[in-house]
JSON list of N, CA and C in Angstrom, two decimals:
[
{"chain": "A", "resi": 1, "resn": "LYS", "atom": "N", "xyz": [-7.00, 1.30, 31.75]},
{"chain": "A", "resi": 1, "resn": "LYS", "atom": "CA", "xyz": [-6.08, 0.18, 31.61]},
{"chain": "A", "resi": 1, "resn": "LYS", "atom": "C", "xyz": [-4.73, 0.56, 32.21]},
{"chain": "A", "resi": 2, "resn": "THR", "atom": "N", "xyz": [-4.22, -0.30, 33.03]},
{"chain": "A", "resi": 2, "resn": "THR", "atom": "CA", "xyz": [-2.92, -0.04, 33.61]},
{"chain": "A", "resi": 2, "resn": "THR", "atom": "C", "xyz": [-1.85, -0.77, 32.84]},
{"chain": "A", "resi": 3, "resn": "THR", "atom": "N", "xyz": [-0.62, -0.31, 33.01]},
{"chain": "A", "resi": 3, "resn": "THR", "atom": "CA", "xyz": [0.49, -0.96, 32.33]},
{"chain": "A", "resi": 3, "resn": "THR", "atom": "C", "xyz": [0.63, -2.39, 32.82]},
{"chain": "A", "resi": 4, "resn": "GLN", "atom": "N", "xyz": [0.47, -2.61, 34.11]},
{"chain": "A", "resi": 4, "resn": "GLN", "atom": "CA", "xyz": [0.60, -3.95, 34.64]},
{"chain": "A", "resi": 4, "resn": "GLN", "atom": "C", "xyz": [-0.49, -4.86, 34.07]},
{"chain": "A", "resi": 5, "resn": "GLY", "atom": "N", "xyz": [-1.72, -4.37, 33.99]},
{"chain": "A", "resi": 5, "resn": "GLY", "atom": "CA", "xyz": [-2.79, -5.15, 33.41]},
{"chain": "A", "resi": 5, "resn": "GLY", "atom": "C", "xyz": [-2.53, -5.47, 31.95]},
{"chain": "A", "resi": 6, "resn": "HIS", "atom": "N", "xyz": [-2.01, -4.48, 31.22]},
{"chain": "A", "resi": 6, "resn": "HIS", "atom": "CA", "xyz": [-1.67, -4.69, 29.81]},
{"chain": "A", "resi": 6, "resn": "HIS", "atom": "C", "xyz": [-0.57, -5.74, 29.69]},
{"chain": "A", "resi": 7, "resn": "SER", "atom": "N", "xyz": [0.44, -5.67, 30.54]},
{"chain": "A", "resi": 7, "resn": "SER", "atom": "CA", "xyz": [1.54, -6.63, 30.50]},
{"chain": "A", "resi": 7, "resn": "SER", "atom": "C", "xyz": [1.06, -8.04, 30.80]},
{"chain": "A", "resi": 8, "resn": "GLN", "atom": "N", "xyz": [0.14, -8.15, 31.74]},
{"chain": "A", "resi": 8, "resn": "GLN", "atom": "CA", "xyz": [-0.40, -9.46, 32.10]},
{"chain": "A", "resi": 8, "resn": "GLN", "atom": "C", "xyz": [-1.20, -10.04, 30.94]},
{"chain": "A", "resi": 9, "resn": "ARG", "atom": "N", "xyz": [-2.05, -9.22, 30.29]},
{"chain": "A", "resi": 9, "resn": "ARG", "atom": "CA", "xyz": [-2.81, -9.69, 29.13]},
{"chain": "A", "resi": 9, "resn": "ARG", "atom": "C", "xyz": [-1.88, -10.11, 28.01]},
{"chain": "A", "resi": 10, "resn": "TYR", "atom": "N", "xyz": [-0.80, -9.34, 27.80]},
{"chain": "A", "resi": 10, "resn": "TYR", "atom": "CA", "xyz": [0.18, -9.66, 26.76]},
{"chain": "A", "resi": 10, "resn": "TYR", "atom": "C", "xyz": [0.83, -11.01, 27.04]},
{"chain": "A", "resi": 11, "resn": "ALA", "atom": "N", "xyz": [1.24, -11.23, 28.28]},
{"chain": "A", "resi": 11, "resn": "ALA", "atom": "CA", "xyz": [1.90, -12.49, 28.64]},
{"chain": "A", "resi": 11, "resn": "ALA", "atom": "C", "xyz": [0.95, -13.67, 28.43]},
{"chain": "A", "resi": 12, "resn": "GLN", "atom": "N", "xyz": [-0.30, -13.51, 28.84]},
{"chain": "A", "resi": 12, "resn": "GLN", "atom": "CA", "xyz": [-1.26, -14.59, 28.66]},
{"chain": "A", "resi": 12, "resn": "GLN", "atom": "C", "xyz": [-1.51, -14.86, 27.19]},
{"chain": "A", "resi": 13, "resn": "ALA", "atom": "N", "xyz": [-1.66, -13.81, 26.40]},
{"chain": "A", "resi": 13, "resn": "ALA", "atom": "CA", "xyz": [-1.94, -13.97, 24.98]},
{"chain": "A", "resi": 13, "resn": "ALA", "atom": "C", "xyz": [-0.77, -14.56, 24.24]},
{"chain": "A", "resi": 14, "resn": "SER", "atom": "N", "xyz": [0.45, -14.15, 24.59]},
{"chain": "A", "resi": 14, "resn": "SER", "atom": "CA", "xyz": [1.62, -14.65, 23.87]},
{"chain": "A", "resi": 14, "resn": "SER", "atom": "C", "xyz": [1.80, -16.14, 24.09]},
{"chain": "A", "resi": 15, "resn": "HIS", "atom": "N", "xyz": [1.34, -16.65, 25.23]},
{"chain": "A", "resi": 15, "resn": "HIS", "atom": "CA", "xyz": [1.40, -18.09, 25.46]},
{"chain": "A", "resi": 15, "resn": "HIS", "atom": "C", "xyz": [0.24, -18.82, 24.79]},
{"chain": "A", "resi": 16, "resn": "ALA", "atom": "N", "xyz": [-0.87, -18.15, 24.63]},
{"chain": "A", "resi": 16, "resn": "ALA", "atom": "CA", "xyz": [-2.06, -18.79, 24.05]},
{"chain": "A", "resi": 16, "resn": "ALA", "atom": "C", "xyz": [-1.96, -18.94, 22.54]},
{"chain": "A", "resi": 17, "resn": "PHE", "atom": "N", "xyz": [-1.25, -18.04, 21.87]},
{"chain": "A", "resi": 17, "resn": "PHE", "atom": "CA", "xyz": [-1.16, -18.07, 20.42]},
{"chain": "A", "resi": 17, "resn": "PHE", "atom": "C", "xyz": [0.20, -18.60, 20.00]},
{"chain": "A", "resi": 18, "resn": "GLY", "atom": "N", "xyz": [0.19, -19.49, 19.02]},
{"chain": "A", "resi": 18, "resn": "GLY", "atom": "CA", "xyz": [1.44, -19.98, 18.46]},
{"chain": "A", "resi": 18, "resn": "GLY", "atom": "C", "xyz": [2.01, -18.96, 17.49]},
{"chain": "A", "resi": 19, "resn": "ALA", "atom": "N", "xyz": [3.25, -19.19, 17.08]},
{"chain": "A", "resi": 19, "resn": "ALA", "atom": "CA", "xyz": [3.93, -18.26, 16.18]},
{"chain": "A", "resi": 19, "resn": "ALA", "atom": "C", "xyz": [3.21, -18.13, 14.84]},
{"chain": "A", "resi": 20, "resn": "ASP", "atom": "N", "xyz": [2.49, -19.17, 14.43]},
{"chain": "A", "resi": 20, "resn": "ASP", "atom": "CA", "xyz": [1.82, -19.15, 13.13]},
{"chain": "A", "resi": 20, "resn": "ASP", "atom": "C", "xyz": [0.35, -18.76, 13.22]},
{"chain": "A", "resi": 21, "resn": "SER", "atom": "N", "xyz": [-0.09, -18.36, 14.40]},
{"chain": "A", "resi": 21, "resn": "SER", "atom": "CA", "xyz": [-1.49, -17.95, 14.56]},
{"chain": "A", "resi": 21, "resn": "SER", "atom": "C", "xyz": [-1.72, -16.57, 13.98]},
{"chain": "A", "resi": 22, "resn": "PHE", "atom": "N", "xyz": [-2.98, -16.31, 13.67]},
{"chain": "A", "resi": 22, "resn": "PHE", "atom": "CA", "xyz": [-3.37, -14.99, 13.21]},
{"chain": "A", "resi": 22, "resn": "PHE", "atom": "C", "xyz": [-4.25, -14.33, 14.26]},
{"chain": "A", "resi": 23, "resn": "LEU", "atom": "N", "xyz": [-4.06, -13.03, 14.42]},
{"chain": "A", "resi": 23, "resn": "LEU", "atom": "CA", "xyz": [-4.87, -12.24, 15.34]},
{"chain": "A", "resi": 23, "resn": "LEU", "atom": "C", "xyz": [-5.81, -11.38, 14.52]},
{"chain": "A", "resi": 24, "resn": "ARG", "atom": "N", "xyz": [-7.04, -11.27, 14.96]},
{"chain": "A", "resi": 24, "resn": "ARG", "atom": "CA", "xyz": [-7.99, -10.37, 14.30]},
{"chain": "A", "resi": 24, "resn": "ARG", "atom": "C", "xyz": [-7.89, -8.99, 14.94]},
{"chain": "A", "resi": 25, "resn": "MET", "atom": "N", "xyz": [-8.52, -8.02, 14.33]},
{"chain": "A", "resi": 25, "resn": "MET", "atom": "CA", "xyz": [-8.39, -6.63, 14.74]},
{"chain": "A", "resi": 25, "resn": "MET", "atom": "C", "xyz": [-8.69, -6.42, 16.22]},
{"chain": "A", "resi": 26, "resn": "LYS", "atom": "N", "xyz": [-9.74, -7.03, 16.73]},
{"chain": "A", "resi": 26, "resn": "LYS", "atom": "CA", "xyz": [-10.12, -6.84, 18.13]},
{"chain": "A", "resi": 26, "resn": "LYS", "atom": "C", "xyz": [-8.96, -7.23, 19.06]},
{"chain": "A", "resi": 27, "resn": "ALA", "atom": "N", "xyz": [-8.32, -8.35, 18.78]},
{"chain": "A", "resi": 27, "resn": "ALA", "atom": "CA", "xyz": [-7.20, -8.80, 19.61]},
{"chain": "A", "resi": 27, "resn": "ALA", "atom": "C", "xyz": [-5.99, -7.88, 19.45]},
{"chain": "A", "resi": 28, "resn": "VAL", "atom": "N", "xyz": [-5.74, -7.41, 18.23]},
{"chain": "A", "resi": 28, "resn": "VAL", "atom": "CA", "xyz": [-4.61, -6.52, 17.99]},
{"chain": "A", "resi": 28, "resn": "VAL", "atom": "C", "xyz": [-4.81, -5.20, 18.76]},
{"chain": "A", "resi": 29, "resn": "ILE", "atom": "N", "xyz": [-6.02, -4.69, 18.74]},
{"chain": "A", "resi": 29, "resn": "ILE", "atom": "CA", "xyz": [-6.33, -3.46, 19.48]},
{"chain": "A", "resi": 29, "resn": "ILE", "atom": "C", "xyz": [-6.09, -3.66, 20.97]},
{"chain": "A", "resi": 30, "resn": "GLU", "atom": "N", "xyz": [-6.60, -4.74, 21.50]},
{"chain": "A", "resi": 30, "resn": "GLU", "atom": "CA", "xyz": [-6.46, -5.00, 22.94]},
{"chain": "A", "resi": 30, "resn": "GLU", "atom": "C", "xyz": [-5.00, -5.21, 23.33]},
{"chain": "A", "resi": 31, "resn": "LEU", "atom": "N", "xyz": [-4.27, -5.98, 22.55]},
{"chain": "A", "resi": 31, "resn": "LEU", "atom": "CA", "xyz": [-2.88, -6.26, 22.89]},
{"chain": "A", "resi": 31, "resn": "LEU", "atom": "C", "xyz": [-1.97, -5.06, 22.72]},
{"chain": "A", "resi": 32, "resn": "SER", "atom": "N", "xyz": [-2.18, -4.30, 21.66]},
{"chain": "A", "resi": 32, "resn": "SER", "atom": "CA", "xyz": [-1.29, -3.17, 21.36]},
{"chain": "A", "resi": 32, "resn": "SER", "atom": "C", "xyz": [-1.65, -1.92, 22.14]},
{"chain": "A", "resi": 33, "resn": "GLY", "atom": "N", "xyz": [-2.92, -1.79, 22.52]},
{"chain": "A", "resi": 33, "resn": "GLY", "atom": "CA", "xyz": [-3.37, -0.57, 23.17]},
{"chain": "A", "resi": 33, "resn": "GLY", "atom": "C", "xyz": [-3.60, 0.57, 22.19]},
{"chain": "A", "resi": 34, "resn": "LEU", "atom": "N", "xyz": [-3.54, 0.27, 20.90]},
{"chain": "A", "resi": 34, "resn": "LEU", "atom": "CA", "xyz": [-3.74, 1.28, 19.86]},
{"chain": "A", "resi": 34, "resn": "LEU", "atom": "C", "xyz": [-5.17, 1.24, 19.36]},
{"chain": "A", "resi": 35, "resn": "SER", "atom": "N", "xyz": [-5.62, 2.35, 18.81]},
{"chain": "A", "resi": 35, "resn": "SER", "atom": "CA", "xyz": [-6.94, 2.38, 18.18]},
{"chain": "A", "resi": 35, "resn": "SER", "atom": "C", "xyz": [-6.82, 1.81, 16.76]},
{"chain": "A", "resi": 36, "resn": "ARG", "atom": "N", "xyz": [-7.96, 1.48, 16.20]},
{"chain": "A", "resi": 36, "resn": "ARG", "atom": "CA", "xyz": [-8.01, 0.96, 14.83]},
{"chain": "A", "resi": 36, "resn": "ARG", "atom": "C", "xyz": [-7.36, 1.93, 13.84]},
{"chain": "A", "resi": 37, "resn": "SER", "atom": "N", "xyz": [-7.70, 3.21, 13.95]},
{"chain": "A", "resi": 37, "resn": "SER", "atom": "CA", "xyz": [-7.16, 4.19, 13.01]},
{"chain": "A", "resi": 37, "resn": "SER", "atom": "C", "xyz": [-5.65, 4.36, 13.19]},
{"chain": "A", "resi": 38, "resn": "THR", "atom": "N", "xyz": [-5.17, 4.29, 14.42]},
{"chain": "A", "resi": 38, "resn": "THR", "atom": "CA", "xyz": [-3.73, 4.41, 14.67]},
{"chain": "A", "resi": 38, "resn": "THR", "atom": "C", "xyz": [-2.99, 3.20, 14.10]},
{"chain": "A", "resi": 39, "resn": "ILE", "atom": "N", "xyz": [-3.56, 2.02, 14.24]},
{"chain": "A", "resi": 39, "resn": "ILE", "atom": "CA", "xyz": [-2.95, 0.82, 13.67]},
{"chain": "A", "resi": 39, "resn": "ILE", "atom": "C", "xyz": [-2.78, 0.98, 12.16]},
{"chain": "A", "resi": 40, "resn": "TYR", "atom": "N", "xyz": [-3.83, 1.40, 11.47]},
{"chain": "A", "resi": 40, "resn": "TYR", "atom": "CA", "xyz": [-3.74, 1.56, 10.02]},
{"chain": "A", "resi": 40, "resn": "TYR", "atom": "C", "xyz": [-2.78, 2.69, 9.64]},
{"chain": "A", "resi": 41, "resn": "SER", "atom": "N", "xyz": [-2.75, 3.74, 10.43]},
{"chain": "A", "resi": 41, "resn": "SER", "atom": "CA", "xyz": [-1.80, 4.83, 10.18]},
{"chain": "A", "resi": 41, "resn": "SER", "atom": "C", "xyz": [-0.36, 4.34, 10.34]},
{"chain": "A", "resi": 42, "resn": "TYR", "atom": "N", "xyz": [-0.11, 3.58, 11.39]},
{"chain": "A", "resi": 42, "resn": "TYR", "atom": "CA", "xyz": [1.23, 3.02, 11.62]},
{"chain": "A", "resi": 42, "resn": "TYR", "atom": "C", "xyz": [1.62, 2.05, 10.51]},
{"chain": "A", "resi": 43, "resn": "ILE", "atom": "N", "xyz": [0.67, 1.26, 10.03]},
{"chain": "A", "resi": 43, "resn": "ILE", "atom": "CA", "xyz": [0.97, 0.34, 8.92]},
{"chain": "A", "resi": 43, "resn": "ILE", "atom": "C", "xyz": [1.39, 1.15, 7.70]},
{"chain": "A", "resi": 44, "resn": "LYS", "atom": "N", "xyz": [0.64, 2.19, 7.40]},
{"chain": "A", "resi": 44, "resn": "LYS", "atom": "CA", "xyz": [0.94, 3.05, 6.25]},
{"chain": "A", "resi": 44, "resn": "LYS", "atom": "C", "xyz": [2.34, 3.65, 6.36]},
{"chain": "A", "resi": 45, "resn": "ASP", "atom": "N", "xyz": [2.73, 4.03, 7.59]},
{"chain": "A", "resi": 45, "resn": "ASP", "atom": "CA", "xyz": [4.04, 4.64, 7.83]},
{"chain": "A", "resi": 45, "resn": "ASP", "atom": "C", "xyz": [5.15, 3.62, 8.05]},
{"chain": "A", "resi": 46, "resn": "GLY", "atom": "N", "xyz": [4.83, 2.32, 7.99]},
{"chain": "A", "resi": 46, "resn": "GLY", "atom": "CA", "xyz": [5.82, 1.28, 8.21]},
{"chain": "A", "resi": 46, "resn": "GLY", "atom": "C", "xyz": [6.22, 1.09, 9.66]},
{"chain": "A", "resi": 47, "resn": "LYS", "atom": "N", "xyz": [5.37, 1.53, 10.58]},
{"chain": "A", "resi": 47, "resn": "LYS", "atom": "CA", "xyz": [5.67, 1.45, 12.01]},
{"chain": "A", "resi": 47, "resn": "LYS", "atom": "C", "xyz": [4.97, 0.28, 12.70]},
{"chain": "A", "resi": 48, "resn": "PHE", "atom": "N", "xyz": [4.15, -0.46, 11.98]},
{"chain": "A", "resi": 48, "resn": "PHE", "atom": "CA", "xyz": [3.41, -1.59, 12.56]},
{"chain": "A", "resi": 48, "resn": "PHE", "atom": "C", "xyz": [3.31, -2.67, 11.50]},
{"chain": "A", "resi": 49, "resn": "PRO", "atom": "N", "xyz": [3.33, -3.94, 11.91]},
{"chain": "A", "resi": 49, "resn": "PRO", "atom": "CA", "xyz": [3.26, -5.02, 10.92]},
{"chain": "A", "resi": 49, "resn": "PRO", "atom": "C", "xyz": [1.97, -4.95, 10.08]},
{"chain": "A", "resi": 50, "resn": "ALA", "atom": "N", "xyz": [2.11, -5.21, 8.81]},
{"chain": "A", "resi": 50, "resn": "ALA", "atom": "CA", "xyz": [0.96, -5.20, 7.91]},
{"chain": "A", "resi": 50, "resn": "ALA", "atom": "C", "xyz": [0.11, -6.46, 8.12]},
{"chain": "A", "resi": 51, "resn": "GLN", "atom": "N", "xyz": [-1.16, -6.32, 7.85]},
{"chain": "A", "resi": 51, "resn": "GLN", "atom": "CA", "xyz": [-2.07, -7.44, 7.95]},
{"chain": "A", "resi": 51, "resn": "GLN", "atom": "C", "xyz": [-1.91, -8.37, 6.74]},
{"chain": "A", "resi": 52, "resn": "CYS", "atom": "N", "xyz": [-2.37, -9.61, 6.91]},
{"chain": "A", "resi": 52, "resn": "CYS", "atom": "CA", "xyz": [-2.34, -10.61, 5.85]},
{"chain": "A", "resi": 52, "resn": "CYS", "atom": "C", "xyz": [-3.78, -10.99, 5.52]},
{"chain": "A", "resi": 53, "resn": "LYS", "atom": "N", "xyz": [-4.03, -11.23, 4.27]},
{"chain": "A", "resi": 53, "resn": "LYS", "atom": "CA", "xyz": [-5.36, -11.70, 3.88]},
{"chain": "A", "resi": 53, "resn": "LYS", "atom": "C", "xyz": [-5.47, -13.16, 4.28]},
{"chain": "A", "resi": 54, "resn": "ILE", "atom": "N", "xyz": [-6.48, -13.48, 5.09]},
{"chain": "A", "resi": 54, "resn": "ILE", "atom": "CA", "xyz": [-6.64, -14.86, 5.58]},
{"chain": "A", "resi": 54, "resn": "ILE", "atom": "C", "xyz": [-7.91, -15.51, 5.06]},
{"chain": "A", "resi": 55, "resn": "GLY", "atom": "N", "xyz": [-8.65, -14.78, 4.30]},
{"chain": "A", "resi": 55, "resn": "GLY", "atom": "CA", "xyz": [-9.88, -15.29, 3.70]},
{"chain": "A", "resi": 55, "resn": "GLY", "atom": "C", "xyz": [-10.35, -14.32, 2.64]},
{"chain": "A", "resi": 56, "resn": "GLU", "atom": "N", "xyz": [-11.44, -14.66, 1.99]},
{"chain": "A", "resi": 56, "resn": "GLU", "atom": "CA", "xyz": [-11.95, -13.80, 0.94]},
{"chain": "A", "resi": 56, "resn": "GLU", "atom": "C", "xyz": [-12.27, -12.39, 1.45]},
{"chain": "A", "resi": 57, "resn": "ARG", "atom": "N", "xyz": [-12.82, -12.33, 2.66]},
{"chain": "A", "resi": 57, "resn": "ARG", "atom": "CA", "xyz": [-13.19, -11.02, 3.22]},
{"chain": "A", "resi": 57, "resn": "ARG", "atom": "C", "xyz": [-12.65, -10.83, 4.63]},
{"chain": "A", "resi": 58, "resn": "ALA", "atom": "N", "xyz": [-11.49, -11.43, 4.90]},
{"chain": "A", "resi": 58, "resn": "ALA", "atom": "CA", "xyz": [-10.95, -11.36, 6.25]},
{"chain": "A", "resi": 58, "resn": "ALA", "atom": "C", "xyz": [-9.44, -11.14, 6.22]},
{"chain": "A", "resi": 59, "resn": "VAL", "atom": "N", "xyz": [-8.97, -10.34, 7.17]},
{"chain": "A", "resi": 59, "resn": "VAL", "atom": "CA", "xyz": [-7.54, -10.14, 7.34]},
{"chain": "A", "resi": 59, "resn": "VAL", "atom": "C", "xyz": [-7.17, -10.43, 8.79]},
{"chain": "A", "resi": 60, "resn": "GLY", "atom": "N", "xyz": [-5.91, -10.70, 8.99]},
{"chain": "A", "resi": 60, "resn": "GLY", "atom": "CA", "xyz": [-5.40, -10.94, 10.33]},
{"chain": "A", "resi": 60, "resn": "GLY", "atom": "C", "xyz": [-3.94, -10.56, 10.37]},
{"chain": "A", "resi": 61, "resn": "TRP", "atom": "N", "xyz": [-3.41, -10.48, 11.55]},
{"chain": "A", "resi": 61, "resn": "TRP", "atom": "CA", "xyz": [-2.00, -10.16, 11.75]},
{"chain": "A", "resi": 61, "resn": "TRP", "atom": "C", "xyz": [-1.32, -11.40, 12.30]},
{"chain": "A", "resi": 62, "resn": "ARG", "atom": "N", "xyz": [-0.12, -11.67, 11.82]},
{"chain": "A", "resi": 62, "resn": "ARG", "atom": "CA", "xyz": [0.65, -12.78, 12.37]},
{"chain": "A", "resi": 62, "resn": "ARG", "atom": "C", "xyz": [0.94, -12.46, 13.84]},
{"chain": "A", "resi": 63, "resn": "ALA", "atom": "N", "xyz": [0.57, -13.40, 14.70]},
{"chain": "A", "resi": 63, "resn": "ALA", "atom": "CA", "xyz": [0.76, -13.19, 16.14]},
{"chain": "A", "resi": 63, "resn": "ALA", "atom": "C", "xyz": [2.22, -12.90, 16.45]},
{"chain": "A", "resi": 64, "resn": "SER", "atom": "N", "xyz": [3.13, -13.62, 15.80]},
{"chain": "A", "resi": 64, "resn": "SER", "atom": "CA", "xyz": [4.56, -13.43, 16.07]},
{"chain": "A", "resi": 64, "resn": "SER", "atom": "C", "xyz": [4.99, -12.01, 15.74]},
{"chain": "A", "resi": 65, "resn": "ALA", "atom": "N", "xyz": [4.48, -11.43, 14.66]},
{"chain": "A", "resi": 65, "resn": "ALA", "atom": "CA", "xyz": [4.85, -10.07, 14.26]},
{"chain": "A", "resi": 65, "resn": "ALA", "atom": "C", "xyz": [4.31, -9.05, 15.25]},
{"chain": "A", "resi": 66, "resn": "VAL", "atom": "N", "xyz": [3.08, -9.24, 15.70]},
{"chain": "A", "resi": 66, "resn": "VAL", "atom": "CA", "xyz": [2.49, -8.31, 16.67]},
{"chain": "A", "resi": 66, "resn": "VAL", "atom": "C", "xyz": [3.22, -8.40, 18.00]},
{"chain": "A", "resi": 67, "resn": "PHE", "atom": "N", "xyz": [3.51, -9.62, 18.47]},
{"chain": "A", "resi": 67, "resn": "PHE", "atom": "CA", "xyz": [4.20, -9.77, 19.74]},
{"chain": "A", "resi": 67, "resn": "PHE", "atom": "C", "xyz": [5.62, -9.22, 19.66]},
{"chain": "A", "resi": 68, "resn": "GLU", "atom": "N", "xyz": [6.28, -9.35, 18.52]},
{"chain": "A", "resi": 68, "resn": "GLU", "atom": "CA", "xyz": [7.61, -8.78, 18.34]},
{"chain": "A", "resi": 68, "resn": "GLU", "atom": "C", "xyz": [7.54, -7.25, 18.39]},
{"chain": "A", "resi": 69, "resn": "TRP", "atom": "N", "xyz": [6.52, -6.67, 17.74]},
{"chain": "A", "resi": 69, "resn": "TRP", "atom": "CA", "xyz": [6.34, -5.22, 17.77]},
{"chain": "A", "resi": 69, "resn": "TRP", "atom": "C", "xyz": [6.13, -4.74, 19.21]},
{"chain": "A", "resi": 70, "resn": "ILE", "atom": "N", "xyz": [5.32, -5.46, 19.96]},
{"chain": "A", "resi": 70, "resn": "ILE", "atom": "CA", "xyz": [5.06, -5.10, 21.36]},
{"chain": "A", "resi": 70, "resn": "ILE", "atom": "C", "xyz": [6.36, -5.20, 22.17]},
{"chain": "A", "resi": 71, "resn": "SER", "atom": "N", "xyz": [7.11, -6.27, 21.97]},
{"chain": "A", "resi": 71, "resn": "SER", "atom": "CA", "xyz": [8.38, -6.44, 22.70]},
{"chain": "A", "resi": 71, "resn": "SER", "atom": "C", "xyz": [9.36, -5.33, 22.38]},
{"chain": "A", "resi": 72, "resn": "THR", "atom": "N", "xyz": [9.44, -4.95, 21.12]},
{"chain": "A", "resi": 72, "resn": "THR", "atom": "CA", "xyz": [10.34, -3.87, 20.71]},
{"chain": "A", "resi": 72, "resn": "THR", "atom": "C", "xyz": [9.94, -2.57, 21.37]},
{"chain": "A", "resi": 73, "resn": "ARG", "atom": "N", "xyz": [8.65, -2.29, 21.40]},
{"chain": "A", "resi": 73, "resn": "ARG", "atom": "CA", "xyz": [8.16, -1.06, 22.04]},
{"chain": "A", "resi": 73, "resn": "ARG", "atom": "C", "xyz": [8.45, -1.09, 23.54]},
{"chain": "A", "resi": 74, "resn": "ALA", "atom": "N", "xyz": [8.27, -2.25, 24.17]},
{"chain": "A", "resi": 74, "resn": "ALA", "atom": "CA", "xyz": [8.50, -2.37, 25.61]},
{"chain": "A", "resi": 74, "resn": "ALA", "atom": "C", "xyz": [9.97, -2.16, 25.93]},
{"chain": "A", "resi": 75, "resn": "ARG", "atom": "N", "xyz": [10.85, -2.72, 25.11]},
{"chain": "A", "resi": 75, "resn": "ARG", "atom": "CA", "xyz": [12.30, -2.54, 25.34]},
{"chain": "A", "resi": 75, "resn": "ARG", "atom": "C", "xyz": [12.69, -1.09, 25.17]},
{"chain": "A", "resi": 76, "resn": "GLY", "atom": "N", "xyz": [12.09, -0.40, 24.22]},
{"chain": "A", "resi": 76, "resn": "GLY", "atom": "CA", "xyz": [12.39, 1.01, 23.99]},
{"chain": "A", "resi": 76, "resn": "GLY", "atom": "C", "xyz": [11.91, 1.91, 25.11]},
{"chain": "A", "resi": 77, "resn": "ALA", "atom": "N", "xyz": [10.91, 1.47, 25.85]},
{"chain": "A", "resi": 77, "resn": "ALA", "atom": "CA", "xyz": [10.33, 2.29, 26.93]},
{"chain": "A", "resi": 77, "resn": "ALA", "atom": "C", "xyz": [11.11, 2.17, 28.22]},
{"chain": "A", "resi": 78, "resn": "GLN", "atom": "N", "xyz": [12.02, 1.21, 28.28]},
{"chain": "A", "resi": 78, "resn": "GLN", "atom": "CA", "xyz": [12.76, 0.99, 29.53]},
{"chain": "A", "resi": 78, "resn": "GLN", "atom": "C", "xyz": [13.90, 1.95, 29.68]}
]
């Protein structure tokens, strides 16, 4: 995965999801570039937005929180 490809996927996804949408783990992994275990480790350490319960046996992340986290990381890398 290249940075440019990741940026393009991020731009497309950020337009496709509204601020109140929820992202499932697969989308969070693809957008963030993090592994599942790293995401949960970052959540535990307060470095990544926590998931929300969206059903009896389902969780998701607020799209706005994930996109804000990605934007913050991108600004820090510049």
